[in-house]
XYZ file of C-alpha atoms in Angstrom:
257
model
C 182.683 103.675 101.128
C 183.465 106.939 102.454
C 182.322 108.821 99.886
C 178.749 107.228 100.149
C 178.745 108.142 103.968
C 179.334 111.467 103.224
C 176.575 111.520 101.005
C 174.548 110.132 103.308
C 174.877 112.783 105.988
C 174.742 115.618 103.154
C 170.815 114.390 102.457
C 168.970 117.667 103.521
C 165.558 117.353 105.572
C 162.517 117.968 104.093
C 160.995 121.484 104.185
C 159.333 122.601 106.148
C 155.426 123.329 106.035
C 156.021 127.147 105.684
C 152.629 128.224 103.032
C 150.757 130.793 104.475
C 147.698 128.698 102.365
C 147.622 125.940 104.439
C 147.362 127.878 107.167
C 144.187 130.011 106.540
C 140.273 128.891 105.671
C 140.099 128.988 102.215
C 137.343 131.089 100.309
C 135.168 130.940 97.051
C 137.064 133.968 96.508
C 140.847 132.137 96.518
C 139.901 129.667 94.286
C 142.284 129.492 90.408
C 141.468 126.295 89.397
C 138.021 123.976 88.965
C 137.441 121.394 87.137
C 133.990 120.863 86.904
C 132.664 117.179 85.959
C 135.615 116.634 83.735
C 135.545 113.333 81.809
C 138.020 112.900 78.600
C 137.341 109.360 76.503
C 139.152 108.703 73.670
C 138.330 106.049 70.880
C 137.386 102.708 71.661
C 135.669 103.932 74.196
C 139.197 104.308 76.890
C 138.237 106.578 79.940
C 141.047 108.706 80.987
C 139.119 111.095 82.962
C 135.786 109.770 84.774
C 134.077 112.845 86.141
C 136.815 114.824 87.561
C 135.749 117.579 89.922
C 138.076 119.463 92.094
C 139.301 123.094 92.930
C 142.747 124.353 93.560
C 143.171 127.306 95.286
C 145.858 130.575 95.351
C 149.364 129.555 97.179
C 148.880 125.733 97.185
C 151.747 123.089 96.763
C 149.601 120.142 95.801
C 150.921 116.348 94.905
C 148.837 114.091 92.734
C 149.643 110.582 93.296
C 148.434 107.032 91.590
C 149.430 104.027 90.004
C 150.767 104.240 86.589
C 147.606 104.246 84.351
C 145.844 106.355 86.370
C 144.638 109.198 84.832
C 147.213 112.011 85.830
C 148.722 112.908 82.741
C 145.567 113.072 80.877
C 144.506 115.562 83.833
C 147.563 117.555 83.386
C 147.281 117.671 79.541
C 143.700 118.516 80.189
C 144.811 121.642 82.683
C 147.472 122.700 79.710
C 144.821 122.405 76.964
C 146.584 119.807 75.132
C 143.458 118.347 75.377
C 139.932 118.844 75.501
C 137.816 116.937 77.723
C 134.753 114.938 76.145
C 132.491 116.486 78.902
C 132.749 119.100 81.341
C 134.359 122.904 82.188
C 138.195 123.638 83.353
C 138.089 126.965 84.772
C 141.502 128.998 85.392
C 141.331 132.568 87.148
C 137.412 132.336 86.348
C 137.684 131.643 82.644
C 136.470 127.862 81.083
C 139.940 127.344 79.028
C 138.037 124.132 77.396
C 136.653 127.442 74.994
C 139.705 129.397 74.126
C 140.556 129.665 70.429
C 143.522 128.389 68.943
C 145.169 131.458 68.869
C 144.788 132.160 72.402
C 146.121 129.166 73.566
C 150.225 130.096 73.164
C 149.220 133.046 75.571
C 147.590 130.941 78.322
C 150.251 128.262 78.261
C 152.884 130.784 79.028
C 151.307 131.342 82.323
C 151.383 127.177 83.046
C 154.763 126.443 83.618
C 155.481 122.552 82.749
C 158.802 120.608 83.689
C 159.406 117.257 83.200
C 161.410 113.641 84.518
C 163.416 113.798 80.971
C 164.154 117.697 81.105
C 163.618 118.196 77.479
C 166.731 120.496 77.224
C 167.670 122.059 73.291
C 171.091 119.845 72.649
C 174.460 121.795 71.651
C 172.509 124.848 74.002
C 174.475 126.792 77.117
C 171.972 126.897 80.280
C 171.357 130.538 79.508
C 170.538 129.672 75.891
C 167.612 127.304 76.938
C 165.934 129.631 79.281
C 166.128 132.361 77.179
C 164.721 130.300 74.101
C 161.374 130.675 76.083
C 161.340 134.361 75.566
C 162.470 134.301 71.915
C 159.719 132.088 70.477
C 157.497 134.651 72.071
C 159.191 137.167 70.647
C 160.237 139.051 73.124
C 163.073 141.917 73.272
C 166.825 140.901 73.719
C 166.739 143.971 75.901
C 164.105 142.151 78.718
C 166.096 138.634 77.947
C 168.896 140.021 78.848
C 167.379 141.558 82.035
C 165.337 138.408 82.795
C 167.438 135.552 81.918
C 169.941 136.091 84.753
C 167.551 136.736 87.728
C 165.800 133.029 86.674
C 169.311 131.789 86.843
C 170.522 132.983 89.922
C 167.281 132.092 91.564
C 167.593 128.357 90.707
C 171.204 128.444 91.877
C 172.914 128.379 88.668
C 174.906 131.740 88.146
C 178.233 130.188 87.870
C 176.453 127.444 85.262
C 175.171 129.719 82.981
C 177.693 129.596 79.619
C 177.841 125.498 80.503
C 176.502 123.397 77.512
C 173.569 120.703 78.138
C 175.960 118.186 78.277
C 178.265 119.206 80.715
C 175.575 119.535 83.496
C 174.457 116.935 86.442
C 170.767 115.541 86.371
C 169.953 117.997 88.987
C 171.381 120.887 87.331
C 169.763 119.526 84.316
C 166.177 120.127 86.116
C 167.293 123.359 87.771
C 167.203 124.752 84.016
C 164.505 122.937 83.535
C 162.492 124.597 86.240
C 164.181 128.102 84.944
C 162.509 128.146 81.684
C 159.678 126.664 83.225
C 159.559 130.141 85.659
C 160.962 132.572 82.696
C 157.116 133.669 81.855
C 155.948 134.158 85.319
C 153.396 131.743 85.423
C 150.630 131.505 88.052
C 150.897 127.762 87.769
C 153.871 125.285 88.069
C 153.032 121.486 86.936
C 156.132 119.481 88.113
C 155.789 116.106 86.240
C 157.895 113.483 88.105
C 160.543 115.945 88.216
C 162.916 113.721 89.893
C 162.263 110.613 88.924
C 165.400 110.761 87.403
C 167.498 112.106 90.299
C 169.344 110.789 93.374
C 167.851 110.934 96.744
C 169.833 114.346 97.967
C 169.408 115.561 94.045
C 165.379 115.019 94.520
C 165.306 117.043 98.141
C 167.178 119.861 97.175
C 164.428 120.142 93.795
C 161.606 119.952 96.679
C 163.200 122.681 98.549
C 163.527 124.921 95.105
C 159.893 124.174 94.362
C 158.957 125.071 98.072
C 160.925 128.165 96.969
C 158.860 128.990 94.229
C 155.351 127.812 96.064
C 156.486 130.749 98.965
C 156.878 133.307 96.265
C 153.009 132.846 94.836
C 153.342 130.396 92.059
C 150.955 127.017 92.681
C 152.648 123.699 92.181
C 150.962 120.656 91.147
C 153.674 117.789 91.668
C 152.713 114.631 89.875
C 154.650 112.192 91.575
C 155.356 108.580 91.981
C 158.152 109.104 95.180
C 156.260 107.939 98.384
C 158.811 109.340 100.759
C 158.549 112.707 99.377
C 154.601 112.939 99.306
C 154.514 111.404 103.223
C 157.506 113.873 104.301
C 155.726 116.802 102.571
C 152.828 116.186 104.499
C 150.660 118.469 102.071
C 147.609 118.316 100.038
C 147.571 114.890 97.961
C 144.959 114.326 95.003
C 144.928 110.201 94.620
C 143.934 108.706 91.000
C 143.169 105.360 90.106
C 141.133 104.809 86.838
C 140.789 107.948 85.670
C 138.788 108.773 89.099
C 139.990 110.898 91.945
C 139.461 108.783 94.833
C 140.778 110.646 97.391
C 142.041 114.163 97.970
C 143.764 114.671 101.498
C 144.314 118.187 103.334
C 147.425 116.866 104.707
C 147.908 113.443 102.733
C 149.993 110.644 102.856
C 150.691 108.271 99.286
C 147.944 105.817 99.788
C 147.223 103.033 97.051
């Protein structure tokens, strides 16, 4: 019993609503995202997507919401060119990704980081090991894994972690290498996939408050999300699906159904 009161009182606050973004007009010129009358239908005639339209600008921390069914992770396979929508144009940094070529598509994916509920950690790896798989399949010097490996470590609060094997680490811990090889490219985009749908409720804030961390620093996060307290306390921009439609899309949104 004591322990669980002293758990209770160790539950941080959420952060607070610090991005520069929300605080300015935003301009034609700000803009990194559009989806332009996006619709993806696959066989037997099942609409994912139903003529999706929507722009996301630089420095935004942005939560899409909706019922299980709803469309999201077609839209975020869609933004990571997993797949191709039936109709429409997904533009990123002014480019329509729905045309790059097969070979092009490794490069662009490095600069949309992706992390997910389950973690998808290599078994039998350390926590260095994991991140710095991300640079070897890319082929990329030992000399710059070396250099780069550590700094994505230490920012996710993991330094003393970093020879521990897969197995030996928490759920949150788990995700906080998870969101390290997620960063190790630099990307411009973060897509954080019910990231901690998995976790405890003081686990989940202090993954908010790293993600708020990287938002600050330049990188846009898309938060897919089922975790109604988290979207309400954020009290940032919320995208709402339902059927493959966006049916809402609040400034400063609350998880409405």
């Amino acid at each position: 019993m004591a322990e669980e009161e002293k758990t209770k009182e160790k539950e941080p606050e959420a952060p607070k609503n610090t991005n520069a973004a929300s605080k300015t007009e935003k301009s034609d010129d700000d803009i990194v995202i559009e989806f332009e009358k996006v619709s993806k239908i696959y066989q037997g005639k099942i609409k994912a997507a139903v003529d999706i339209s929507f722009k996301i600008y630089m420095g935004e921390f942005i939560s899409l919401v909706g019922p299980s069914g709803a469309g999201k992770s077609t839209l975020i396979r869609l933004l990571t060119c997993e797949e191709k929508p039936s109709t429409g144009r997904i533009f990123v940094a002014g480019r329509d990704v729905t045309q790059l070529r097969p070979k092009e598509l490794p490069f662009y994916r490095r600069k949309v980081g992706v992390i997910f509920q389950d973690f998808k950690l290599l078994p039998k790896k350390t926590v260095f090991e994991n991140i710095a798989f991300a640079l070897e399949v890319a082929d990329v010097p030992n000399s710059q894994i070396s250099h780069d490996v550590p700094k994505m470590i230490e920012m996710v609060g993991l330094t003393k972690r970093a020879r521990a094997m897969t197995e030996e680490l928490s759920g949150g811990e788990k995700q906080r290498v998870s969101i390290a090889r997620a960063l190790v490219h630099q990307p411009k985009l973060l897509i954080a996939d019910e990231p901690t749908g998995n976790l405890d409720p003081v686990t989940t804030w202090e993954i908010i408050e790293l993600l708020f961390k990287i938002n600050q620093q330049g990188t846009i996060v898309l938060l897919a999300t089922h975790d109604k307290e988290v979207v309400d306390t954020l009290q940032r921009r919320v995208i709402l699906m339902k059927d493959g439609k966006i049916v809402s899309d609040q400034e400063k949104g609350k998880y409405l159904l």
